């Protein structure tokens, strides 16, 4: 249930990015690399901390929730496979951040 809530909240975040910037896909938005993606990494850290042992999933979910936003806003097309590969690459740092935050949570809560 928590993961579904995270997926929905993340999808709303990425849709907000599109609405605010006027982009059809989140990574096409102005400031994606200097603001929007770093904010998603911070969200991944918070979600990972709250998820503890399954924290790494938070970063993956937050990153991949861009996919339904892209489908809704731009539809499917010939670049879908490239988009999936790009999401896989973007998910690695997010998963690492959320994994580390989850480990920190496990250590601080048991001490």
Tab-separated table of N, CA, C and O in Angstrom:
chain	number	residue	atom	x	y	z
A	1	UNK	N	0.815	-1.190	0.000
A	1	UNK	CA	0.000	0.000	0.000
A	1	UNK	C	0.864	1.262	0.000
A	1	UNK	O	0.555	2.227	-0.683
A	2	UNK	N	1.956	1.234	0.790
A	2	UNK	CA	2.850	2.391	0.836
A	2	UNK	C	3.521	2.619	-0.516
A	2	UNK	O	3.698	3.765	-0.932
A	3	UNK	N	3.887	1.544	-1.182
A	3	UNK	CA	4.549	1.684	-2.478
A	3	UNK	C	3.593	2.241	-3.531
A	3	UNK	O	3.996	3.041	-4.379
A	4	UNK	N	2.346	1.839	-3.463
A	4	UNK	CA	1.342	2.380	-4.386
A	4	UNK	C	1.136	3.872	-4.132
A	4	UNK	O	1.047	4.663	-5.069
A	5	UNK	N	1.093	4.252	-2.858
A	5	UNK	CA	0.953	5.669	-2.518
A	5	UNK	C	2.159	6.460	-3.017
A	5	UNK	O	2.016	7.578	-3.528
A	6	UNK	N	3.350	5.872	-2.889
A	6	UNK	CA	4.560	6.522	-3.385
A	6	UNK	C	4.507	6.672	-4.900
A	6	UNK	O	4.869	7.722	-5.446
A	7	UNK	N	4.040	5.646	-5.594
A	7	UNK	CA	3.916	5.705	-7.049
A	7	UNK	C	2.960	6.820	-7.470
A	7	UNK	O	3.261	7.602	-8.379
A	8	UNK	N	1.823	6.903	-6.820
A	8	UNK	CA	0.843	7.935	-7.158
A	8	UNK	C	1.374	9.332	-6.839
A	8	UNK	O	1.236	10.250	-7.652
A	9	UNK	N	1.986	9.499	-5.684
A	9	UNK	CA	2.539	10.804	-5.305
A	9	UNK	C	3.661	11.215	-6.260
A	9	UNK	O	3.759	12.387	-6.652
A	10	UNK	N	4.484	10.258	-6.658
A	10	UNK	CA	5.577	10.549	-7.583
A	10	UNK	C	5.047	10.924	-8.958
A	10	UNK	O	5.562	11.839	-9.609
A	11	UNK	N	4.027	10.225	-9.405
A	11	UNK	CA	3.403	10.570	-10.681
A	11	UNK	C	2.833	11.976	-10.652
A	11	UNK	O	2.969	12.736	-11.619
A	12	UNK	N	2.221	12.341	-9.529
A	12	UNK	CA	1.705	13.697	-9.391
A	12	UNK	C	2.843	14.722	-9.396
A	12	UNK	O	2.706	15.801	-9.971
A	13	UNK	N	3.959	14.365	-8.766
A	13	UNK	CA	5.125	15.257	-8.776
A	13	UNK	C	5.602	15.507	-10.206
A	13	UNK	O	5.797	16.650	-10.609
A	14	UNK	N	5.777	14.437	-10.979
A	14	UNK	CA	6.273	14.592	-12.343
A	14	UNK	C	5.258	15.309	-13.230
A	14	UNK	O	5.633	16.073	-14.128
A	15	UNK	N	3.973	15.092	-12.991
A	15	UNK	CA	2.964	15.826	-13.749
A	15	UNK	C	3.016	17.304	-13.386
A	15	UNK	O	2.867	18.163	-14.258
A	16	UNK	N	3.255	17.599	-12.123
A	16	UNK	CA	3.418	18.988	-11.700
A	16	UNK	C	4.597	19.638	-12.419
A	16	UNK	O	4.500	20.786	-12.864
A	17	UNK	N	5.696	18.903	-12.550
A	17	UNK	CA	6.859	19.407	-13.283
A	17	UNK	C	6.444	19.787	-14.704
A	17	UNK	O	6.789	20.871	-15.197
A	18	UNK	N	5.696	18.910	-15.350
A	18	UNK	CA	5.252	19.183	-16.722
A	18	UNK	C	4.321	20.388	-16.774
A	18	UNK	O	4.432	21.225	-17.676
A	19	UNK	N	3.410	20.468	-15.832
A	19	UNK	CA	2.453	21.581	-15.815
A	19	UNK	C	3.166	22.911	-15.574
A	19	UNK	O	2.878	23.902	-16.238
A	20	UNK	N	4.093	22.931	-14.639
A	20	UNK	CA	4.796	24.173	-14.292
A	20	UNK	C	5.690	24.641	-15.432
A	20	UNK	O	5.778	25.836	-15.714
A	21	UNK	N	6.341	23.704	-16.093
A	21	UNK	CA	7.314	24.078	-17.127
A	21	UNK	C	6.745	24.060	-18.539
A	21	UNK	O	7.391	24.554	-19.463
A	22	UNK	N	5.587	23.459	-18.724
A	22	UNK	CA	4.995	23.379	-20.053
A	22	UNK	C	5.576	22.279	-20.927
A	22	UNK	O	5.312	22.232	-22.122
A	23	UNK	N	6.365	21.390	-20.340
A	23	UNK	CA	6.970	20.283	-21.087
A	23	UNK	C	6.013	19.096	-21.125
A	23	UNK	O	5.230	18.881	-20.210
A	24	UNK	N	6.108	18.300	-22.203
A	24	UNK	CA	5.294	17.083	-22.281
A	24	UNK	C	5.918	15.949	-21.486
A	24	UNK	O	5.222	15.088	-20.978
A	25	UNK	N	7.228	15.935	-21.410
A	25	UNK	CA	7.938	14.901	-20.666
A	25	UNK	C	8.785	15.584	-19.608
A	25	UNK	O	9.396	16.617	-19.881
A	26	UNK	N	8.828	15.031	-18.397
A	26	UNK	CA	9.559	15.707	-17.323
A	26	UNK	C	10.998	16.079	-17.685
A	26	UNK	O	11.442	17.187	-17.382
A	27	UNK	N	11.726	15.183	-18.359
A	27	UNK	CA	13.132	15.494	-18.627
A	27	UNK	C	13.314	16.516	-19.742
A	27	UNK	O	14.423	16.962	-19.997
A	28	UNK	N	12.233	16.896	-20.404
A	28	UNK	CA	12.299	17.978	-21.383
A	28	UNK	C	12.072	19.349	-20.742
A	28	UNK	O	12.132	20.368	-21.420
A	29	UNK	N	11.803	19.357	-19.451
A	29	UNK	CA	11.474	20.611	-18.774
A	29	UNK	C	12.715	21.450	-18.500
A	29	UNK	O	13.827	20.930	-18.365
A	30	UNK	N	12.493	22.749	-18.447
A	30	UNK	CA	13.569	23.651	-18.055
A	30	UNK	C	13.955	23.340	-16.607
A	30	UNK	O	13.094	23.132	-15.763
A	31	UNK	N	15.210	23.301	-16.353
A	31	UNK	CA	15.684	23.071	-14.999
A	31	UNK	C	15.626	21.635	-14.523
A	31	UNK	O	15.785	21.379	-13.331
A	32	UNK	N	15.396	20.687	-15.414
A	32	UNK	CA	15.294	19.290	-14.995
A	32	UNK	C	16.545	18.851	-14.250
A	32	UNK	O	16.459	18.276	-13.162
A	33	UNK	N	17.704	19.129	-14.829
A	33	UNK	CA	18.957	18.636	-14.245
A	33	UNK	C	19.415	19.443	-13.040
A	33	UNK	O	20.114	18.914	-12.185
A	34	UNK	N	19.034	20.693	-12.967
A	34	UNK	CA	19.516	21.503	-11.849
A	34	UNK	C	18.496	21.671	-10.732
A	34	UNK	O	18.852	22.091	-9.634
A	35	UNK	N	17.241	21.331	-10.993
A	35	UNK	CA	16.229	21.465	-9.943
A	35	UNK	C	15.338	20.240	-9.788
A	35	UNK	O	15.295	19.628	-8.732
A	36	UNK	N	14.603	19.879	-10.837
A	36	UNK	CA	13.565	18.855	-10.720
A	36	UNK	C	14.118	17.471	-10.400
A	36	UNK	O	13.578	16.778	-9.530
A	37	UNK	N	15.166	17.041	-11.094
A	37	UNK	CA	15.750	15.725	-10.795
A	37	UNK	C	16.410	15.711	-9.420
A	37	UNK	O	16.204	14.759	-8.654
A	38	UNK	N	17.185	16.752	-9.041
A	38	UNK	CA	17.722	16.756	-7.674
A	38	UNK	C	16.632	16.733	-6.593
A	38	UNK	O	16.801	16.081	-5.556
A	39	UNK	N	15.516	17.408	-6.837
A	39	UNK	CA	14.408	17.340	-5.875
A	39	UNK	C	13.890	15.901	-5.794
A	39	UNK	O	13.589	15.402	-4.706
A	40	UNK	N	13.820	15.216	-6.924
A	40	UNK	CA	13.363	13.815	-6.900
A	40	UNK	C	14.345	12.940	-6.119
A	40	UNK	O	13.926	11.986	-5.463
A	41	UNK	N	15.630	13.263	-6.184
A	41	UNK	CA	16.610	12.509	-5.394
A	41	UNK	C	16.415	12.770	-3.900
A	41	UNK	O	16.539	11.847	-3.087
A	42	UNK	N	16.098	14.002	-3.551
A	42	UNK	CA	15.808	14.310	-2.147
A	42	UNK	C	14.545	13.578	-1.684
A	42	UNK	O	14.505	13.044	-0.559
A	43	UNK	N	13.537	13.541	-2.540
A	43	UNK	CA	12.324	12.787	-2.220
A	43	UNK	C	12.631	11.297	-2.071
A	43	UNK	O	12.065	10.622	-1.203
A	44	UNK	N	13.528	10.797	-2.903
A	44	UNK	CA	13.935	9.391	-2.808
A	44	UNK	C	14.630	9.124	-1.482
A	44	UNK	O	14.437	8.064	-0.883
A	45	UNK	N	15.427	10.070	-1.021
A	45	UNK	CA	16.095	9.906	0.272
A	45	UNK	C	15.075	9.849	1.408
A	45	UNK	O	15.154	8.977	2.286
A	46	UNK	N	14.108	10.744	1.387
A	46	UNK	CA	13.072	10.751	2.423
A	46	UNK	C	12.262	9.456	2.377
A	46	UNK	O	12.029	8.810	3.401
A	47	UNK	N	11.834	9.069	1.182
A	47	UNK	CA	11.042	7.841	1.043
A	47	UNK	C	11.862	6.619	1.423
A	47	UNK	O	11.345	5.684	2.040
A	48	UNK	N	13.136	6.600	1.060
A	48	UNK	CA	14.004	5.491	1.444
A	48	UNK	C	14.171	5.396	2.943
A	48	UNK	O	14.171	4.306	3.521
A	49	UNK	N	14.306	6.543	3.587
A	49	UNK	CA	14.433	6.579	5.047
A	49	UNK	C	13.185	6.002	5.704
A	49	UNK	O	13.273	5.222	6.643
A	50	UNK	N	12.036	6.386	5.185
A	50	UNK	CA	10.779	5.894	5.750
A	50	UNK	C	10.531	4.418	5.428
A	50	UNK	O	9.870	3.724	6.196
A	51	UNK	N	11.078	3.940	4.313
A	51	UNK	CA	10.863	2.549	3.898
A	51	UNK	C	11.835	1.580	4.556
A	51	UNK	O	11.620	0.371	4.514
A	52	UNK	N	12.928	2.083	5.067
A	52	UNK	CA	13.963	1.304	5.750
A	52	UNK	C	14.542	0.207	4.874
A	52	UNK	O	15.245	0.484	3.928
A	53	UNK	N	14.236	-1.053	5.147
A	53	UNK	CA	14.917	-2.160	4.454
A	53	UNK	C	14.557	-2.255	2.971
A	53	UNK	O	15.314	-2.813	2.193
A	54	UNK	N	13.431	-1.728	2.591
A	54	UNK	CA	13.040	-1.717	1.172
A	54	UNK	C	13.265	-0.334	0.562
A	54	UNK	O	12.653	0.007	-0.447
A	55	UNK	N	14.147	0.429	1.165
A	55	UNK	CA	14.363	1.806	0.761
A	55	UNK	C	14.796	1.973	-0.682
A	55	UNK	O	14.412	2.936	-1.334
A	56	UNK	N	15.587	1.056	-1.185
A	56	UNK	CA	16.080	1.190	-2.562
A	56	UNK	C	14.952	1.258	-3.580
A	56	UNK	O	15.070	1.882	-4.619
A	57	UNK	N	13.823	0.634	-3.266
A	57	UNK	CA	12.681	0.655	-4.183
A	57	UNK	C	12.107	2.056	-4.356
A	57	UNK	O	11.565	2.378	-5.415
A	58	UNK	N	12.242	2.876	-3.335
A	58	UNK	CA	11.677	4.219	-3.395
A	58	UNK	C	12.273	5.009	-4.553
A	58	UNK	O	11.554	5.655	-5.311
A	59	UNK	N	13.571	4.970	-4.704
A	59	UNK	CA	14.220	5.700	-5.791
A	59	UNK	C	13.802	5.183	-7.158
A	59	UNK	O	13.595	5.973	-8.095
A	60	UNK	N	13.667	3.887	-7.268
A	60	UNK	CA	13.238	3.285	-8.533
A	60	UNK	C	11.808	3.708	-8.861
A	60	UNK	O	11.503	4.110	-9.991
A	61	UNK	N	10.939	3.664	-7.880
A	61	UNK	CA	9.539	4.037	-8.094
A	61	UNK	C	9.413	5.506	-8.460
A	61	UNK	O	8.693	5.863	-9.401
A	62	UNK	N	10.119	6.360	-7.746
A	62	UNK	CA	10.042	7.793	-8.025
A	62	UNK	C	10.523	8.086	-9.445
A	62	UNK	O	9.909	8.867	-10.167
A	63	UNK	N	11.600	7.453	-9.855
A	63	UNK	CA	12.133	7.693	-11.191
A	63	UNK	C	11.218	7.130	-12.275
A	63	UNK	O	10.895	7.817	-13.246
A	64	UNK	N	10.784	5.889	-12.116
A	64	UNK	CA	9.965	5.256	-13.150
A	64	UNK	C	8.534	5.790	-13.198
A	64	UNK	O	7.821	5.522	-14.161
A	65	UNK	N	8.134	6.555	-12.198
A	65	UNK	CA	6.791	7.134	-12.270
A	65	UNK	C	6.713	8.232	-13.325
A	65	UNK	O	5.628	8.727	-13.630
A	66	UNK	N	7.846	8.592	-13.924
A	66	UNK	CA	7.825	9.507	-15.059
A	66	UNK	C	7.185	8.854	-16.289
A	66	UNK	O	6.623	9.537	-17.138
A	67	UNK	N	7.269	7.532	-16.372
A	67	UNK	CA	6.780	6.818	-17.549
A	67	UNK	C	5.290	7.018	-17.804
A	67	UNK	O	4.902	7.392	-18.917
A	68	UNK	N	4.423	6.803	-16.814
A	68	UNK	CA	3.001	7.038	-17.098
A	68	UNK	C	2.698	8.504	-17.425
A	68	UNK	O	1.810	8.787	-18.229
A	69	UNK	N	3.452	9.414	-16.827
A	69	UNK	CA	3.268	10.839	-17.138
A	69	UNK	C	3.612	11.096	-18.603
A	69	UNK	O	2.894	11.804	-19.307
A	70	UNK	N	4.681	10.481	-19.066
A	70	UNK	CA	5.073	10.630	-20.471
A	70	UNK	C	4.011	10.028	-21.387
A	70	UNK	O	3.682	10.605	-22.421
A	71	UNK	N	3.487	8.854	-21.032
A	71	UNK	CA	2.449	8.222	-21.849
A	71	UNK	C	1.211	9.106	-21.937
A	71	UNK	O	0.616	9.251	-22.999
A	72	UNK	N	0.812	9.662	-20.809
A	72	UNK	CA	-0.383	10.501	-20.782
A	72	UNK	C	-0.178	11.772	-21.597
A	72	UNK	O	-1.048	12.177	-22.359
A	73	UNK	N	0.973	12.394	-21.442
A	73	UNK	CA	1.212	13.693	-22.067
A	73	UNK	C	1.665	13.611	-23.524
A	73	UNK	O	1.309	14.475	-24.325
A	74	UNK	N	2.465	12.611	-23.855
A	74	UNK	CA	3.055	12.563	-25.203
A	74	UNK	C	2.669	11.321	-25.989
A	74	UNK	O	2.935	11.247	-27.182
A	75	UNK	N	2.077	10.347	-25.327
A	75	UNK	CA	1.735	9.105	-26.011
A	75	UNK	C	2.962	8.218	-26.208
A	75	UNK	O	4.060	8.555	-25.790
A	76	UNK	N	2.733	7.087	-26.819
A	76	UNK	CA	3.849	6.193	-27.103
A	76	UNK	C	4.368	6.504	-28.499
A	76	UNK	O	3.651	6.986	-29.352
A	77	UNK	N	5.605	6.222	-28.690
A	77	UNK	CA	6.199	6.501	-29.995
A	77	UNK	C	7.450	5.675	-30.184
A	77	UNK	O	7.762	4.789	-29.376
A	78	UNK	N	8.181	5.962	-31.226
A	78	UNK	CA	9.367	5.166	-31.544
A	78	UNK	C	10.508	5.330	-30.538
A	78	UNK	O	11.412	4.509	-30.501
A	79	UNK	N	10.445	6.365	-29.710
A	79	UNK	CA	11.519	6.586	-28.742
A	79	UNK	C	11.234	5.967	-27.375
A	79	UNK	O	11.974	6.213	-26.419
A	80	UNK	N	10.185	5.166	-27.286
A	80	UNK	CA	9.817	4.569	-26.004
A	80	UNK	C	10.947	3.705	-25.445
A	80	UNK	O	11.263	3.785	-24.253
A	81	UNK	N	11.566	2.897	-26.270
A	81	UNK	CA	12.657	2.033	-25.803
A	81	UNK	C	13.829	2.876	-25.296
A	81	UNK	O	14.422	2.557	-24.251
A	82	UNK	N	14.140	3.940	-25.997
A	82	UNK	CA	15.215	4.823	-25.543
A	82	UNK	C	14.836	5.485	-24.220
A	82	UNK	O	15.673	5.647	-23.332
A	83	UNK	N	13.570	5.843	-24.082
A	83	UNK	CA	13.089	6.431	-22.839
A	83	UNK	C	13.201	5.471	-21.673
A	83	UNK	O	13.586	5.860	-20.567
A	84	UNK	N	12.872	4.205	-21.906
A	84	UNK	CA	12.998	3.200	-20.848
A	84	UNK	C	14.453	3.008	-20.428
A	84	UNK	O	14.758	2.887	-19.239
A	85	UNK	N	15.340	2.985	-21.397
A	85	UNK	CA	16.768	2.873	-21.093
A	85	UNK	C	17.233	4.081	-20.283
A	85	UNK	O	17.956	3.939	-19.300
A	86	UNK	N	16.788	5.264	-20.672
A	86	UNK	CA	17.143	6.487	-19.962
A	86	UNK	C	16.625	6.449	-18.528
A	86	UNK	O	17.331	6.837	-17.586
A	87	UNK	N	15.400	5.965	-18.326
A	87	UNK	CA	14.857	5.839	-16.974
A	87	UNK	C	15.665	4.851	-16.137
A	87	UNK	O	15.862	5.061	-14.938
A	88	UNK	N	16.123	3.778	-16.762
A	88	UNK	CA	16.968	2.813	-16.042
A	88	UNK	C	18.245	3.484	-15.542
A	88	UNK	O	18.673	3.259	-14.402
A	89	UNK	N	18.830	4.306	-16.378
A	89	UNK	CA	20.053	5.011	-15.990
A	89	UNK	C	19.758	6.021	-14.882
A	89	UNK	O	20.499	6.110	-13.892
A	90	UNK	N	18.674	6.770	-15.020
A	90	UNK	CA	18.309	7.754	-14.007
A	90	UNK	C	17.928	7.105	-12.676
A	90	UNK	O	18.077	7.728	-11.616
A	91	UNK	N	17.440	5.880	-12.722
A	91	UNK	CA	17.019	5.199	-11.496
A	91	UNK	C	18.197	4.748	-10.636
A	91	UNK	O	18.036	4.581	-9.426
A	92	UNK	N	19.363	4.572	-11.229
A	92	UNK	CA	20.518	4.078	-10.456
A	92	UNK	C	20.899	5.037	-9.329
A	92	UNK	O	20.984	4.620	-8.162
A	93	UNK	N	21.136	6.332	-9.599
A	93	UNK	CA	21.457	7.226	-8.483
A	93	UNK	C	20.310	7.351	-7.483
A	93	UNK	O	20.537	7.432	-6.273
A	94	UNK	N	19.082	7.364	-7.968
A	94	UNK	CA	17.927	7.473	-7.072
A	94	UNK	C	17.821	6.255	-6.160
A	94	UNK	O	17.547	6.388	-4.965
A	95	UNK	N	18.053	5.073	-6.714
A	95	UNK	CA	18.023	3.859	-5.900
A	95	UNK	C	19.155	3.863	-4.881
A	95	UNK	O	18.973	3.450	-3.731
A	96	UNK	N	20.321	4.359	-5.272
A	96	UNK	CA	21.460	4.422	-4.354
A	96	UNK	C	21.166	5.371	-3.197
A	96	UNK	O	21.420	5.044	-2.031
A	97	UNK	N	20.614	6.535	-3.509
A	97	UNK	CA	20.291	7.514	-2.467
A	97	UNK	C	19.247	6.947	-1.507
A	97	UNK	O	19.395	7.049	-0.285
A	98	UNK	N	18.213	6.356	-2.042
A	98	UNK	CA	17.156	5.824	-1.181
A	98	UNK	C	17.629	4.603	-0.400
A	98	UNK	O	17.223	4.400	0.747
A	99	UNK	N	18.521	3.802	-0.994
A	99	UNK	CA	19.083	2.655	-0.284
A	99	UNK	C	19.904	3.119	0.920
A	99	UNK	O	19.755	2.603	2.032
A	100	UNK	N	20.760	4.108	0.698
A	100	UNK	CA	21.600	4.631	1.785
A	100	UNK	C	20.730	5.243	2.880
A	100	UNK	O	20.972	5.012	4.070
A	101	UNK	N	19.716	5.988	2.484
A	101	UNK	CA	18.819	6.577	3.479
A	101	UNK	C	18.088	5.502	4.282
A	101	UNK	O	17.912	5.634	5.499
A	102	UNK	N	17.688	4.430	3.622
A	102	UNK	CA	17.040	3.324	4.329
A	102	UNK	C	17.975	2.653	5.317
A	102	UNK	O	17.571	2.292	6.431
A	103	UNK	N	19.237	2.489	4.941
A	103	UNK	CA	20.233	1.897	5.851
A	103	UNK	C	20.488	2.803	7.044
A	103	UNK	O	20.621	2.329	8.180
A	104	UNK	N	20.549	4.099	6.792
A	104	UNK	CA	20.725	5.055	7.900
A	104	UNK	C	19.547	4.950	8.858
A	104	UNK	O	19.733	4.931	10.073
A	105	UNK	N	18.351	4.855	8.312
A	105	UNK	CA	17.162	4.725	9.155
A	105	UNK	C	17.205	3.472	9.994
A	105	UNK	O	16.845	3.490	11.172
A	106	UNK	N	17.664	2.372	9.405
A	106	UNK	CA	17.720	1.111	10.149
A	106	UNK	C	18.725	1.213	11.293
A	106	UNK	O	18.476	0.700	12.379
A	107	UNK	N	19.828	1.906	11.067
A	107	UNK	CA	20.851	2.030	12.123
A	107	UNK	C	20.429	3.009	13.206
A	107	UNK	O	20.705	2.780	14.376
A	108	UNK	N	19.813	4.098	12.822
A	108	UNK	CA	19.441	5.103	13.833
A	108	UNK	C	18.218	4.692	14.635
A	108	UNK	O	18.096	5.071	15.793
A	109	UNK	N	17.347	3.936	14.085
A	109	UNK	CA	16.147	3.520	14.804
A	109	UNK	C	16.416	2.354	15.740
A	109	UNK	O	15.662	2.133	16.667
A	110	UNK	N	17.448	1.594	15.482
A	110	UNK	CA	17.745	0.452	16.354
A	110	UNK	C	18.697	0.835	17.484
A	110	UNK	O	18.848	0.088	18.426
A	111	UNK	N	19.330	1.981	17.379
A	111	UNK	CA	20.284	2.409	18.418
A	111	UNK	C	19.592	3.032	19.589
A	111	UNK	O	18.578	3.571	19.582
